[in-house]
mmCIF file of C-alpha atoms and ligand atoms in Angstrom:
data_model
loop_
_atom_site.group_PDB
_atom_site.id
_atom_site.type_symbol
_atom_site.label_atom_id
_atom_site.label_comp_id
_atom_site.label_asym_id
_atom_site.label_seq_id
_atom_site.Cartn_x
_atom_site.Cartn_y
_atom_site.Cartn_z
ATOM 1 C CA MET A 1 48.042 234.874 76.250
ATOM 2 C CA THR A 2 45.043 232.528 75.965
ATOM 3 C CA LYS A 3 42.051 233.727 78.007
ATOM 4 C CA LEU A 4 40.354 230.994 79.991
ATOM 5 C CA LEU A 5 37.153 231.139 82.046
ATOM 6 C CA ILE A 6 37.244 228.770 85.022
ATOM 7 C CA ALA A 7 33.557 227.892 85.381
ATOM 8 C CA THR A 8 33.244 227.807 89.152
ATOM 9 C CA ARG A 9 32.815 230.103 92.140
ATOM 10 C CA ASN A 10 34.568 227.641 94.475
ATOM 11 C CA ARG A 11 37.635 229.623 95.681
ATOM 12 C CA HIS A 12 39.528 226.458 96.583
ATOM 13 C CA LYS A 13 39.057 224.920 93.148
ATOM 14 C CA ILE A 14 40.028 228.202 91.467
ATOM 15 C CA GLU A 15 43.247 228.449 93.491
ATOM 16 C CA GLU A 16 44.134 224.804 92.826
ATOM 17 C CA ILE A 17 43.488 225.146 89.089
ATOM 18 C CA ARG A 18 45.506 228.389 88.837
ATOM 19 C CA ALA A 19 48.399 226.920 90.827
ATOM 20 C CA ILE A 20 48.519 223.760 88.724
ATOM 21 C CA LEU A 21 48.000 225.308 85.262
ATOM 22 C CA GLY A 22 50.451 228.112 85.956
ATOM 23 C CA GLY A 23 51.328 230.954 83.590
ATOM 24 C CA GLN A 24 50.086 229.563 80.284
ATOM 25 C CA PHE A 25 46.635 231.182 80.538
ATOM 26 C CA GLN A 26 45.027 234.420 81.628
ATOM 27 C CA PHE A 27 42.306 233.342 84.046
ATOM 28 C CA LEU A 28 38.774 234.646 84.502
ATOM 29 C CA THR A 29 36.237 233.097 86.855
ATOM 30 C CA LEU A 30 32.467 233.213 87.270
ATOM 31 C CA ASP A 31 33.030 236.038 89.765
ATOM 32 C CA ASP A 32 33.892 238.152 86.694
ATOM 33 C CA PHE A 33 30.462 237.285 85.248
ATOM 34 C CA PRO A 34 27.849 237.677 88.018
ATOM 35 C CA GLU A 35 25.109 237.496 85.381
ATOM 36 C CA ALA A 36 26.259 234.113 84.028
ATOM 37 C CA PRO A 37 23.482 231.506 83.974
ATOM 38 C CA SER A 38 23.691 228.797 86.615
ATOM 39 C CA VAL A 39 23.980 225.351 85.083
ATOM 40 C CA ILE A 40 21.983 222.529 86.687
ATOM 41 C CA GLU A 41 24.301 219.590 87.334
ATOM 42 C CA ASP A 42 21.839 216.780 86.682
ATOM 43 C CA ALA A 43 24.005 214.406 84.627
ATOM 44 C CA LYS A 44 24.736 210.966 86.048
ATOM 45 C CA THR A 45 28.492 211.184 85.490
ATOM 46 C CA PHE A 46 31.307 213.612 86.293
ATOM 47 C CA ALA A 47 32.082 213.829 82.563
ATOM 48 C CA GLY A 48 28.438 214.647 81.774
ATOM 49 C CA ASN A 49 28.256 217.448 84.340
ATOM 50 C CA ALA A 50 31.665 218.906 83.466
ATOM 51 C CA THR A 51 30.822 218.910 79.755
ATOM 52 C CA LYS A 52 27.401 220.437 80.391
ATOM 53 C CA LYS A 53 28.906 223.264 82.461
ATOM 54 C CA ALA A 54 31.703 224.006 79.984
ATOM 55 C CA VAL A 55 29.508 223.838 76.876
ATOM 56 C CA GLU A 56 26.574 225.865 78.252
ATOM 57 C CA LEU A 57 28.867 228.611 79.528
ATOM 58 C CA ALA A 58 30.878 228.637 76.286
ATOM 59 C CA LYS A 59 27.629 229.048 74.355
ATOM 60 C CA TRP A 60 26.541 231.872 76.655
ATOM 61 C CA LEU A 61 29.915 233.629 76.370
ATOM 62 C CA GLY A 62 29.676 233.310 72.598
ATOM 63 C CA THR A 63 26.631 235.588 72.659
ATOM 64 C CA ARG A 64 28.553 238.321 74.501
ATOM 65 C CA GLN A 65 31.474 240.638 73.814
ATOM 66 C CA SER A 66 33.665 238.451 75.990
ATOM 67 C CA LYS A 67 37.321 237.959 75.211
ATOM 68 C CA SER A 68 37.409 234.486 76.774
ATOM 69 C CA GLU A 69 38.538 231.919 74.242
ATOM 70 C CA PHE A 70 37.941 228.762 76.267
ATOM 71 C CA VAL A 71 35.865 227.587 79.221
ATOM 72 C CA LEU A 72 37.232 225.069 81.718
ATOM 73 C CA ALA A 73 34.758 223.265 83.981
ATOM 74 C CA ASP A 74 35.611 220.798 86.728
ATOM 75 C CA ASP A 75 33.224 218.201 88.096
ATOM 76 C CA SER A 76 34.581 216.119 90.905
ATOM 77 C CA GLY A 77 33.698 214.125 93.964
ATOM 78 C CA LEU A 78 34.432 211.281 96.305
ATOM 79 C CA GLU A 79 33.614 207.578 95.793
ATOM 80 C CA ALA A 80 33.582 205.378 98.910
ATOM 81 C CA ASP A 81 33.786 201.670 98.009
ATOM 82 C CA ALA A 82 31.804 200.517 101.073
ATOM 83 C CA LEU A 83 28.945 202.779 99.906
ATOM 84 C CA GLY A 84 28.908 201.497 96.330
ATOM 85 C CA GLY A 85 30.634 204.641 95.038
ATOM 86 C CA MET A 86 28.532 207.187 96.954
ATOM 87 C CA PRO A 87 28.526 210.150 97.254
ATOM 88 C CA GLY A 88 29.937 210.326 93.682
ATOM 89 C CA VAL A 89 28.279 213.006 91.556
ATOM 90 C CA HIS A 90 26.196 213.973 94.618
ATOM 91 C CA SER A 91 29.290 214.883 96.675
ATOM 92 C CA ALA A 92 28.516 218.600 96.898
ATOM 93 C CA ARG A 93 24.919 218.017 98.061
ATOM 94 C CA PHE A 94 25.322 214.708 99.906
ATOM 95 C CA ALA A 95 23.597 215.859 103.098
ATOM 96 C CA ALA A 96 20.522 217.143 101.232
ATOM 97 C CA ASP A 97 17.408 215.172 100.436
ATOM 98 C CA ASP A 98 18.033 212.973 97.448
ATOM 99 C CA SER A 99 16.734 215.477 94.943
ATOM 100 C CA ALA A 100 19.150 216.211 92.090
ATOM 101 C CA ARG A 101 17.910 219.781 92.041
ATOM 102 C CA SER A 102 18.460 220.685 95.676
ATOM 103 C CA GLY A 103 21.367 223.035 96.334
ATOM 104 C CA ASN A 104 24.798 222.248 97.732
ATOM 105 C CA THR A 105 25.071 221.471 101.436
ATOM 106 C CA PRO A 106 27.789 222.589 103.895
ATOM 107 C CA ASP A 107 31.014 220.553 103.889
ATOM 108 C CA ALA A 108 30.623 219.809 107.620
ATOM 109 C CA ASP A 109 27.170 218.272 107.028
ATOM 110 C CA ASN A 110 28.395 216.190 104.070
ATOM 111 C CA ASN A 111 31.355 214.941 106.119
ATOM 112 C CA ALA A 112 29.114 214.103 109.082
ATOM 113 C CA LYS A 113 26.801 212.071 106.831
ATOM 114 C CA LEU A 114 29.756 210.212 105.311
ATOM 115 C CA LEU A 115 31.088 209.317 108.770
ATOM 116 C CA ARG A 116 27.616 208.227 109.902
ATOM 117 C CA LEU A 117 27.177 205.877 106.941
ATOM 118 C CA LEU A 118 30.677 204.430 107.423
ATOM 119 C CA LYS A 119 30.293 204.096 111.218
ATOM 120 C CA ASN A 120 30.507 200.285 111.291
ATOM 121 C CA ILE A 121 32.987 199.890 108.450
ATOM 122 C CA PRO A 122 36.482 198.813 109.590
ATOM 123 C CA ALA A 123 39.631 200.656 108.502
ATOM 124 C CA GLU A 124 40.638 198.153 105.804
ATOM 125 C CA LYS A 125 37.271 198.522 104.043
ATOM 126 C CA ARG A 126 37.228 202.337 104.042
ATOM 127 C CA THR A 127 38.910 202.606 100.654
ATOM 128 C CA ALA A 128 37.845 205.538 98.490
ATOM 129 C CA ARG A 129 38.971 207.797 95.698
ATOM 130 C CA PHE A 130 38.515 211.338 94.546
ATOM 131 C CA ARG A 131 37.636 211.657 90.894
ATOM 132 C CA CYS A 132 37.759 214.686 88.664
ATOM 133 C CA VAL A 133 36.787 215.344 85.089
ATOM 134 C CA ILE A 134 37.868 218.595 83.481
ATOM 135 C CA ALA A 135 35.929 219.684 80.388
ATOM 136 C CA PHE A 136 37.475 222.246 78.065
ATOM 137 C CA ALA A 137 35.252 223.956 75.506
ATOM 138 C CA PRO A 138 36.032 226.628 72.910
ATOM 139 C CA VAL A 139 33.985 229.835 72.900
ATOM 140 C CA SER A 140 32.530 230.233 69.446
ATOM 141 C CA HIS A 141 31.206 233.640 68.404
ATOM 142 C CA VAL A 142 29.525 232.191 65.324
ATOM 143 C CA LYS A 143 25.733 232.044 65.776
ATOM 144 C CA THR A 144 24.031 228.733 65.051
ATOM 145 C CA GLU A 145 20.484 229.435 63.853
ATOM 146 C CA ASN A 146 19.219 225.885 64.212
ATOM 147 C CA PRO A 147 21.279 223.987 66.769
ATOM 148 C CA LEU A 148 21.350 220.256 66.273
ATOM 149 C CA PRO A 149 18.708 218.597 68.476
ATOM 150 C CA VAL A 150 20.917 215.791 69.772
ATOM 151 C CA CYS A 151 24.173 217.560 70.577
ATOM 152 C CA TYR A 152 25.524 221.053 70.298
ATOM 153 C CA GLU A 153 28.267 221.786 67.844
ATOM 154 C CA GLU A 154 30.255 223.072 70.840
ATOM 155 C CA GLU A 155 29.747 219.751 72.603
ATOM 156 C CA LEU A 156 31.473 217.968 69.749
ATOM 157 C CA LYS A 157 34.442 220.312 70.054
ATOM 158 C CA SER A 158 34.797 219.998 73.828
ATOM 159 C CA LEU A 159 37.498 217.838 75.365
ATOM 160 C CA THR A 160 37.579 215.987 78.671
ATOM 161 C CA PHE A 161 40.510 214.988 80.885
ATOM 162 C CA ASP A 162 40.133 212.777 83.958
ATOM 163 C CA GLY A 163 42.086 212.068 87.114
ATOM 164 C CA ALA A 164 41.683 209.904 90.223
ATOM 165 C CA CYS A 165 43.427 209.790 93.591
ATOM 166 C CA GLU A 166 43.115 206.614 95.682
ATOM 167 C CA GLY A 167 43.056 206.648 99.465
ATOM 168 C CA LYS A 168 40.946 205.911 102.527
ATOM 169 C CA ILE A 169 38.393 207.612 104.761
ATOM 170 C CA ILE A 170 39.425 208.026 108.405
ATOM 171 C CA PHE A 171 37.098 208.027 111.441
ATOM 172 C CA ALA A 172 37.166 211.726 112.392
ATOM 173 C CA PRO A 173 38.175 214.916 110.535
ATOM 174 C CA ARG A 174 41.792 216.140 110.779
ATOM 175 C CA GLY A 175 43.416 219.316 109.427
ATOM 176 C CA ASP A 176 42.341 222.824 108.434
ATOM 177 C CA ASP A 177 43.487 223.229 104.825
ATOM 178 C CA GLY A 178 41.569 222.443 101.664
ATOM 179 C CA PHE A 179 37.824 221.996 101.387
ATOM 180 C CA GLY A 180 35.054 219.424 101.071
ATOM 181 C CA TYR A 181 36.056 215.944 102.203
ATOM 182 C CA ASP A 182 39.784 216.824 102.530
ATOM 183 C CA PRO A 183 39.831 216.447 106.364
ATOM 184 C CA LEU A 184 38.570 212.838 106.037
ATOM 185 C CA PHE A 185 40.708 211.632 103.119
ATOM 186 C CA VAL A 186 44.192 210.127 103.482
ATOM 187 C CA PRO A 187 45.794 209.517 100.073
ATOM 188 C CA ASP A 188 47.624 206.216 99.526
ATOM 189 C CA GLY A 189 51.258 206.373 100.640
ATOM 190 C CA PHE A 190 50.584 209.065 103.278
ATOM 191 C CA GLU A 191 49.499 209.145 106.930
ATOM 192 C CA LYS A 192 48.024 212.648 106.848
ATOM 193 C CA THR A 193 44.761 213.880 105.341
ATOM 194 C CA PHE A 194 44.650 216.252 102.369
ATOM 195 C CA ALA A 195 43.638 218.954 104.873
ATOM 196 C CA GLU A 196 46.860 218.302 106.856
ATOM 197 C CA LEU A 197 49.179 217.859 103.878
ATOM 198 C CA GLY A 198 48.474 221.349 102.510
ATOM 199 C CA ASP A 199 48.127 222.728 98.987
ATOM 200 C CA GLU A 200 51.635 222.131 97.741
ATOM 201 C CA ILE A 201 51.511 218.363 98.287
ATOM 202 C CA LYS A 202 47.820 218.030 97.391
ATOM 203 C CA ASN A 203 48.410 219.825 94.088
ATOM 204 C CA LYS A 204 51.025 217.247 93.122
ATOM 205 C CA LEU A 205 48.926 214.130 93.687
ATOM 206 C CA SER A 206 45.255 215.051 93.634
ATOM 207 C CA HIS A 207 42.614 213.918 91.152
ATOM 208 C CA ARG A 208 42.406 217.522 89.897
ATOM 209 C CA ALA A 209 46.190 217.743 89.470
ATOM 210 C CA LYS A 210 46.182 214.550 87.391
ATOM 211 C CA ALA A 211 43.353 215.728 85.126
ATOM 212 C CA LEU A 212 44.982 219.146 84.686
ATOM 213 C CA GLU A 213 48.354 217.544 83.873
ATOM 214 C CA LYS A 214 46.645 215.702 81.004
ATOM 215 C CA LEU A 215 45.123 218.966 79.796
ATOM 216 C CA LYS A 216 48.508 220.698 80.010
ATOM 217 C CA ASN A 217 50.201 217.921 78.049
ATOM 218 C CA HIS A 218 47.507 218.078 75.399
ATOM 219 C CA PHE A 219 47.878 221.832 74.951
ATOM 220 C CA SER A 220 51.657 221.856 75.073
ATOM 221 C CA ARG A 221 51.441 220.037 71.733
ATOM 222 C CA LEU A 222 49.061 222.602 70.171
ATOM 223 C CA PRO A 223 49.807 226.138 68.980
ATOM 224 C CA ILE A 224 47.258 227.978 71.181
HETATM 225 P P1 IMP B 301 31.234 220.128 92.189
HETATM 226 O O1 IMP B 301 31.613 221.542 92.500
HETATM 227 O O2 IMP B 301 29.844 219.969 91.742
HETATM 228 O O3 IMP B 301 32.230 219.477 91.285
HETATM 229 O O4 IMP B 301 31.276 219.376 93.581
HETATM 230 C C1 IMP B 301 32.420 218.778 94.013
HETATM 231 C C2 IMP B 301 32.239 218.316 95.456
HETATM 232 O O5 IMP B 301 33.054 217.153 95.610
HETATM 233 C C3 IMP B 301 32.771 219.346 96.421
HETATM 234 O O6 IMP B 301 31.757 220.162 96.946
HETATM 235 C C4 IMP B 301 33.412 218.494 97.492
HETATM 236 O O7 IMP B 301 32.433 218.094 98.407
HETATM 237 C C5 IMP B 301 33.882 217.272 96.725
HETATM 238 N N1 IMP B 301 35.268 217.459 96.245
HETATM 239 C C6 IMP B 301 35.693 217.576 94.962
HETATM 240 N N2 IMP B 301 37.018 217.750 94.906
HETATM 241 C C7 IMP B 301 37.429 217.765 96.181
HETATM 242 C C8 IMP B 301 38.711 217.935 96.764
HETATM 243 O O8 IMP B 301 39.736 218.161 96.113
HETATM 244 N N3 IMP B 301 38.734 217.865 98.108
HETATM 245 C C9 IMP B 301 37.638 217.648 98.878
HETATM 246 N N4 IMP B 301 36.419 217.514 98.381
HETATM 247 C C10 IMP B 301 36.315 217.570 97.028
#
């Protein structure tokens, strides 16, 4: 079975990814590699951050006796139209000072800031979407003496798959499931938030589910 490192420590993301990808892979996570380097997410796009995470960790694994064959990295976030697409790539650290290098902030603080900024925005203008980009990079155990200065060889071999889920932001949090902005987000066609709908429904319609479906379709056509 193909061994796949899911490059996150976010338990919710890990569970969603495992549930959606199913039995095709044997999963490892960053919890299996406490010494793994932390990757600074300073790209301006979800695709840039996801690729950076997948490629840097694949390179690192390539220097070790690891049996992982691929690294999967997810970068995702929420875009509120009334805020010009914020918090976007800053979703995980929205409540922090606007420094790209500051750490993640608690979900409750991020949600409170989102509600504060949307305070005077009426229901019909509270449209938003979750976006996700999944990057998938092969672990290469071949050493490159002089890596190319502009892009890594691994970067050229990495693949990305994207997904989006449209919806709206409500006025106060509802529900206990999920994580992040789930208690504030009602997907189109539903009355309940992601945090009320629960994993089974979320995993059928979420941004992450859509990106992972594309990945699954891609690999169902390959002999890995
Ligand atoms: P990342 O781990 O750097 O990709 O940060 C993603 C951030 O976006 C999370 O910390 C959440 O705040 C938000 N986010 C991404 N996906 C979801 C989701 O499925 N539900 C709720 N919030 C999400």
